[in-house]
């Protein structure tokens, strides 16, 4: 195995271990889906989950999901810097996602259902930040940056403030 091929394989394993959708792992690593599916079986002992690859606007369905996605997006930007607007920074994406999983529970306001985003959604968010379909907006009230997407169902305002208002009501 050539070194480059070895690195692609290593990347595939890191992504599949975190449960990323086979079609995206194949897109990233150029390893054929059939080999990836048997890898999934080896790693998780079951067949890969199927399902639709959505867009960021599809992920931001509720305030809680928007808050969760914003936490990930901010961690990703903190890890990768302005490089996220030029390409998908995979190493930073994985580091940010792992940090996100630890933090998500603590940042989500009480009394809200915790909806962690999965690694496939994290990649979709990174892709849409790069293309501009998803973007950051600063909240003048609580001073966090939150995520918005074109055609999103949630109102174009801060999810943290909206959740806090709901919690207080
Ligand atoms: Zn706010």
PDB file of C-alpha atoms and ligand atoms in Angstrom:
ATOM      1  CA  UNK A   1       0.000   0.000   0.000  1.00  0.00           C
ATOM      2  CA  UNK A   2       1.353   3.451  -0.910  1.00  0.00           C
ATOM      3  CA  UNK A   3       1.614   6.045   1.836  1.00  0.00           C
ATOM      4  CA  UNK A   4      -1.095   8.263   0.327  1.00  0.00           C
ATOM      5  CA  UNK A   5      -3.421   5.286   0.090  1.00  0.00           C
ATOM      6  CA  UNK A   6      -2.658   4.411   3.682  1.00  0.00           C
ATOM      7  CA  UNK A   7      -3.601   7.930   4.795  1.00  0.00           C
ATOM      8  CA  UNK A   8      -6.867   7.762   2.833  1.00  0.00           C
ATOM      9  CA  UNK A   9      -7.624   4.474   4.540  1.00  0.00           C
ATOM     10  CA  UNK A  10      -6.800   5.911   7.961  1.00  0.00           C
ATOM     11  CA  UNK A  11      -9.120   8.860   7.263  1.00  0.00           C
ATOM     12  CA  UNK A  12     -11.891   6.491   6.195  1.00  0.00           C
ATOM     13  CA  UNK A  13     -11.586   4.530   9.435  1.00  0.00           C
ATOM     14  CA  UNK A  14     -11.646   7.738  11.540  1.00  0.00           C
ATOM     15  CA  UNK A  15     -14.805   8.911   9.757  1.00  0.00           C
ATOM     16  CA  UNK A  16     -16.582   5.553   9.800  1.00  0.00           C
ATOM     17  CA  UNK A  17     -15.807   5.061  13.501  1.00  0.00           C
ATOM     18  CA  UNK A  18     -17.698   8.293  14.152  1.00  0.00           C
ATOM     19  CA  UNK A  19     -20.590   6.983  12.056  1.00  0.00           C
ATOM     20  CA  UNK A  20     -20.250   9.088   8.933  1.00  0.00           C
ATOM     21  CA  UNK A  21     -22.420   8.185   5.977  1.00  0.00           C
ATOM     22  CA  UNK A  22     -20.638   5.812   3.572  1.00  0.00           C
ATOM     23  CA  UNK A  23     -21.360   7.910   0.472  1.00  0.00           C
ATOM     24  CA  UNK A  24     -19.636  10.948   1.975  1.00  0.00           C
ATOM     25  CA  UNK A  25     -16.664   8.930   3.222  1.00  0.00           C
ATOM     26  CA  UNK A  26     -16.350   7.559  -0.302  1.00  0.00           C
ATOM     27  CA  UNK A  27     -16.537  11.090  -1.715  1.00  0.00           C
ATOM     28  CA  UNK A  28     -13.790  12.277   0.662  1.00  0.00           C
ATOM     29  CA  UNK A  29     -11.416   9.307   0.440  1.00  0.00           C
ATOM     30  CA  UNK A  30     -12.203   8.006  -3.072  1.00  0.00           C
ATOM     31  CA  UNK A  31     -12.406   4.501  -1.612  1.00  0.00           C
ATOM     32  CA  UNK A  32     -15.273   2.593  -3.227  1.00  0.00           C
ATOM     33  CA  UNK A  33     -18.488   2.284  -1.196  1.00  0.00           C
ATOM     34  CA  UNK A  34     -18.397  -1.520  -1.260  1.00  0.00           C
ATOM     35  CA  UNK A  35     -15.048  -1.652   0.593  1.00  0.00           C
ATOM     36  CA  UNK A  36     -16.296   1.010   2.993  1.00  0.00           C
ATOM     37  CA  UNK A  37     -19.464  -0.943   3.756  1.00  0.00           C
ATOM     38  CA  UNK A  38     -17.440  -3.995   4.729  1.00  0.00           C
ATOM     39  CA  UNK A  39     -15.236  -1.741   6.889  1.00  0.00           C
ATOM     40  CA  UNK A  40     -18.360  -0.455   8.644  1.00  0.00           C
ATOM     41  CA  UNK A  41     -19.367  -4.012   9.333  1.00  0.00           C
ATOM     42  CA  UNK A  42     -15.955  -4.746  10.814  1.00  0.00           C
ATOM     43  CA  UNK A  43     -15.936  -1.585  12.972  1.00  0.00           C
ATOM     44  CA  UNK A  44     -19.531  -1.558  14.207  1.00  0.00           C
ATOM     45  CA  UNK A  45     -20.594  -5.166  13.682  1.00  0.00           C
ATOM     46  CA  UNK A  46     -23.610  -4.072  11.668  1.00  0.00           C
ATOM     47  CA  UNK A  47     -24.623  -2.749   8.296  1.00  0.00           C
ATOM     48  CA  UNK A  48     -24.179   0.971   7.626  1.00  0.00           C
ATOM     49  CA  UNK A  49     -27.187   3.177   8.245  1.00  0.00           C
ATOM     50  CA  UNK A  50     -28.786   4.547   5.137  1.00  0.00           C
ATOM     51  CA  UNK A  51     -30.610   7.810   4.848  1.00  0.00           C
ATOM     52  CA  UNK A  52     -30.775  11.094   3.068  1.00  0.00           C
ATOM     53  CA  UNK A  53     -27.881  13.510   3.012  1.00  0.00           C
ATOM     54  CA  UNK A  54     -29.536  16.751   3.900  1.00  0.00           C
ATOM     55  CA  UNK A  55     -28.467  20.379   3.744  1.00  0.00           C
ATOM     56  CA  UNK A  56     -27.804  22.743   6.644  1.00  0.00           C
ATOM     57  CA  UNK A  57     -31.272  24.255   6.232  1.00  0.00           C
ATOM     58  CA  UNK A  58     -32.643  20.716   6.735  1.00  0.00           C
ATOM     59  CA  UNK A  59     -30.579  20.344   9.914  1.00  0.00           C
ATOM     60  CA  UNK A  60     -31.771  23.649  11.404  1.00  0.00           C
ATOM     61  CA  UNK A  61     -35.329  22.423  11.879  1.00  0.00           C
ATOM     62  CA  UNK A  62     -35.768  23.433  15.486  1.00  0.00           C
ATOM     63  CA  UNK A  63     -34.238  25.999  17.836  1.00  0.00           C
ATOM     64  CA  UNK A  64     -32.504  23.220  19.781  1.00  0.00           C
ATOM     65  CA  UNK A  65     -31.001  21.788  16.580  1.00  0.00           C
ATOM     66  CA  UNK A  66     -29.946  25.279  15.497  1.00  0.00           C
ATOM     67  CA  UNK A  67     -28.270  25.870  18.880  1.00  0.00           C
ATOM     68  CA  UNK A  68     -26.514  22.518  18.631  1.00  0.00           C
ATOM     69  CA  UNK A  69     -25.345  23.133  15.055  1.00  0.00           C
ATOM     70  CA  UNK A  70     -24.112  26.594  16.073  1.00  0.00           C
ATOM     71  CA  UNK A  71     -22.005  25.150  18.880  1.00  0.00           C
ATOM     72  CA  UNK A  72     -20.355  22.772  16.430  1.00  0.00           C
ATOM     73  CA  UNK A  73     -19.846  25.477  13.772  1.00  0.00           C
ATOM     74  CA  UNK A  74     -18.210  27.844  16.269  1.00  0.00           C
ATOM     75  CA  UNK A  75     -15.870  25.086  17.505  1.00  0.00           C
ATOM     76  CA  UNK A  76     -15.007  24.201  13.913  1.00  0.00           C
ATOM     77  CA  UNK A  77     -14.213  27.819  13.067  1.00  0.00           C
ATOM     78  CA  UNK A  78     -12.162  28.164  16.269  1.00  0.00           C
ATOM     79  CA  UNK A  79     -10.166  25.096  15.286  1.00  0.00           C
ATOM     80  CA  UNK A  80      -9.644  25.796  11.578  1.00  0.00           C
ATOM     81  CA  UNK A  81      -9.840  29.594  11.289  1.00  0.00           C
ATOM     82  CA  UNK A  82     -10.696  31.297   8.022  1.00  0.00           C
ATOM     83  CA  UNK A  83      -9.607  28.170   6.116  1.00  0.00           C
ATOM     84  CA  UNK A  84     -13.183  26.913   6.557  1.00  0.00           C
ATOM     85  CA  UNK A  85     -14.343  29.373   3.894  1.00  0.00           C
ATOM     86  CA  UNK A  86     -11.932  27.945   1.335  1.00  0.00           C
ATOM     87  CA  UNK A  87     -12.323  24.212   1.859  1.00  0.00           C
ATOM     88  CA  UNK A  88     -13.371  21.512   4.287  1.00  0.00           C
ATOM     89  CA  UNK A  89     -10.655  21.218   6.920  1.00  0.00           C
ATOM     90  CA  UNK A  90     -11.110  17.555   7.752  1.00  0.00           C
ATOM     91  CA  UNK A  91      -8.625  17.214  10.621  1.00  0.00           C
ATOM     92  CA  UNK A  92     -10.098  20.300  12.303  1.00  0.00           C
ATOM     93  CA  UNK A  93     -13.600  19.073  11.593  1.00  0.00           C
ATOM     94  CA  UNK A  94     -12.898  15.830  13.471  1.00  0.00           C
ATOM     95  CA  UNK A  95     -11.231  17.652  16.371  1.00  0.00           C
ATOM     96  CA  UNK A  96     -14.143  20.112  16.565  1.00  0.00           C
ATOM     97  CA  UNK A  97     -16.697  17.323  16.380  1.00  0.00           C
ATOM     98  CA  UNK A  98     -15.075  15.381  19.231  1.00  0.00           C
ATOM     99  CA  UNK A  99     -15.001  18.562  21.333  1.00  0.00           C
ATOM    100  CA  UNK A 100     -18.588  19.282  20.361  1.00  0.00           C
ATOM    101  CA  UNK A 101     -19.774  15.910  21.674  1.00  0.00           C
ATOM    102  CA  UNK A 102     -18.239  16.704  25.054  1.00  0.00           C
ATOM    103  CA  UNK A 103     -19.600  20.252  25.202  1.00  0.00           C
ATOM    104  CA  UNK A 104     -23.019  19.922  23.575  1.00  0.00           C
ATOM    105  CA  UNK A 105     -24.768  18.658  26.675  1.00  0.00           C
ATOM    106  CA  UNK A 106     -23.425  21.467  28.844  1.00  0.00           C
ATOM    107  CA  UNK A 107     -24.211  24.298  26.438  1.00  0.00           C
ATOM    108  CA  UNK A 108     -27.734  23.300  25.480  1.00  0.00           C
ATOM    109  CA  UNK A 109     -30.058  25.203  27.822  1.00  0.00           C
ATOM    110  CA  UNK A 110     -32.042  23.176  30.360  1.00  0.00           C
ATOM    111  CA  UNK A 111     -35.588  22.066  29.553  1.00  0.00           C
ATOM    112  CA  UNK A 112     -34.723  21.583  25.891  1.00  0.00           C
ATOM    113  CA  UNK A 113     -34.482  18.261  24.237  1.00  0.00           C
ATOM    114  CA  UNK A 114     -30.861  17.602  23.410  1.00  0.00           C
ATOM    115  CA  UNK A 115     -30.445  16.965  19.716  1.00  0.00           C
ATOM    116  CA  UNK A 116     -26.810  16.276  19.015  1.00  0.00           C
ATOM    117  CA  UNK A 117     -25.821  16.630  15.405  1.00  0.00           C
ATOM    118  CA  UNK A 118     -24.116  13.596  13.909  1.00  0.00           C
ATOM    119  CA  UNK A 119     -20.807  13.527  12.044  1.00  0.00           C
ATOM    120  CA  UNK A 120     -22.539  13.457   8.638  1.00  0.00           C
ATOM    121  CA  UNK A 121     -24.454  16.608   9.567  1.00  0.00           C
ATOM    122  CA  UNK A 122     -21.214  18.164  10.836  1.00  0.00           C
ATOM    123  CA  UNK A 123     -19.665  17.582   7.412  1.00  0.00           C
ATOM    124  CA  UNK A 124     -22.732  19.020   5.673  1.00  0.00           C
ATOM    125  CA  UNK A 125     -22.469  22.139   7.845  1.00  0.00           C
ATOM    126  CA  UNK A 126     -18.741  22.465   7.014  1.00  0.00           C
ATOM    127  CA  UNK A 127     -19.527  22.078   3.307  1.00  0.00           C
ATOM    128  CA  UNK A 128     -22.312  24.677   3.431  1.00  0.00           C
ATOM    129  CA  UNK A 129     -20.146  27.148   5.362  1.00  0.00           C
ATOM    130  CA  UNK A 130     -17.592  26.827   2.594  1.00  0.00           C
ATOM    131  CA  UNK A 131     -20.128  27.433  -0.184  1.00  0.00           C
ATOM    132  CA  UNK A 132     -21.890  30.201   1.754  1.00  0.00           C
ATOM    133  CA  UNK A 133     -25.227  28.352   1.979  1.00  0.00           C
ATOM    134  CA  UNK A 134     -24.733  28.452   5.772  1.00  0.00           C
ATOM    135  CA  UNK A 135     -23.251  31.428   7.560  1.00  0.00           C
ATOM    136  CA  UNK A 136     -22.518  32.939  10.955  1.00  0.00           C
ATOM    137  CA  UNK A 137     -24.523  35.748  12.476  1.00  0.00           C
ATOM    138  CA  UNK A 138     -23.552  37.589  15.652  1.00  0.00           C
ATOM    139  CA  UNK A 139     -26.179  38.015  18.378  1.00  0.00           C
ATOM    140  CA  UNK A 140     -26.109  41.537  19.793  1.00  0.00           C
ATOM    141  CA  UNK A 141     -27.897  40.386  22.911  1.00  0.00           C
ATOM    142  CA  UNK A 142     -25.945  37.318  24.158  1.00  0.00           C
ATOM    143  CA  UNK A 143     -22.854  37.924  21.993  1.00  0.00           C
ATOM    144  CA  UNK A 144     -22.556  34.444  20.559  1.00  0.00           C
ATOM    145  CA  UNK A 145     -22.225  33.662  16.891  1.00  0.00           C
ATOM    146  CA  UNK A 146     -24.935  31.380  15.621  1.00  0.00           C
ATOM    147  CA  UNK A 147     -25.560  29.541  12.393  1.00  0.00           C
ATOM    148  CA  UNK A 148     -28.095  30.474   9.751  1.00  0.00           C
ATOM    149  CA  UNK A 149     -28.834  28.835   6.419  1.00  0.00           C
ATOM    150  CA  UNK A 150     -30.661  29.901   3.300  1.00  0.00           C
ATOM    151  CA  UNK A 151     -34.204  28.485   3.216  1.00  0.00           C
ATOM    152  CA  UNK A 152     -34.062  27.485   6.877  1.00  0.00           C
ATOM    153  CA  UNK A 153     -37.344  26.853   8.695  1.00  0.00           C
ATOM    154  CA  UNK A 154     -36.231  28.517  11.911  1.00  0.00           C
ATOM    155  CA  UNK A 155     -36.536  32.324  12.121  1.00  0.00           C
ATOM    156  CA  UNK A 156     -33.300  34.194  11.297  1.00  0.00           C
ATOM    157  CA  UNK A 157     -32.518  35.089  14.896  1.00  0.00           C
ATOM    158  CA  UNK A 158     -30.424  33.806  17.801  1.00  0.00           C
ATOM    159  CA  UNK A 159     -31.389  30.252  18.931  1.00  0.00           C
ATOM    160  CA  UNK A 160     -29.833  30.639  22.391  1.00  0.00           C
ATOM    161  CA  UNK A 161     -31.881  33.758  23.173  1.00  0.00           C
ATOM    162  CA  UNK A 162     -35.013  32.099  21.752  1.00  0.00           C
ATOM    163  CA  UNK A 163     -34.473  28.995  23.932  1.00  0.00           C
ATOM    164  CA  UNK A 164     -33.803  31.105  27.019  1.00  0.00           C
ATOM    165  CA  UNK A 165     -37.051  32.972  26.402  1.00  0.00           C
ATOM    166  CA  UNK A 166     -38.927  29.682  26.055  1.00  0.00           C
ATOM    167  CA  UNK A 167     -37.293  28.400  29.242  1.00  0.00           C
ATOM    168  CA  UNK A 168     -38.306  31.533  31.168  1.00  0.00           C
ATOM    169  CA  UNK A 169     -41.902  31.468  29.924  1.00  0.00           C
TER     170      UNK A 169
HETATM  171 ZN1  LIG B   1     -28.509  35.559  21.542  1.00  0.00          ZN
END
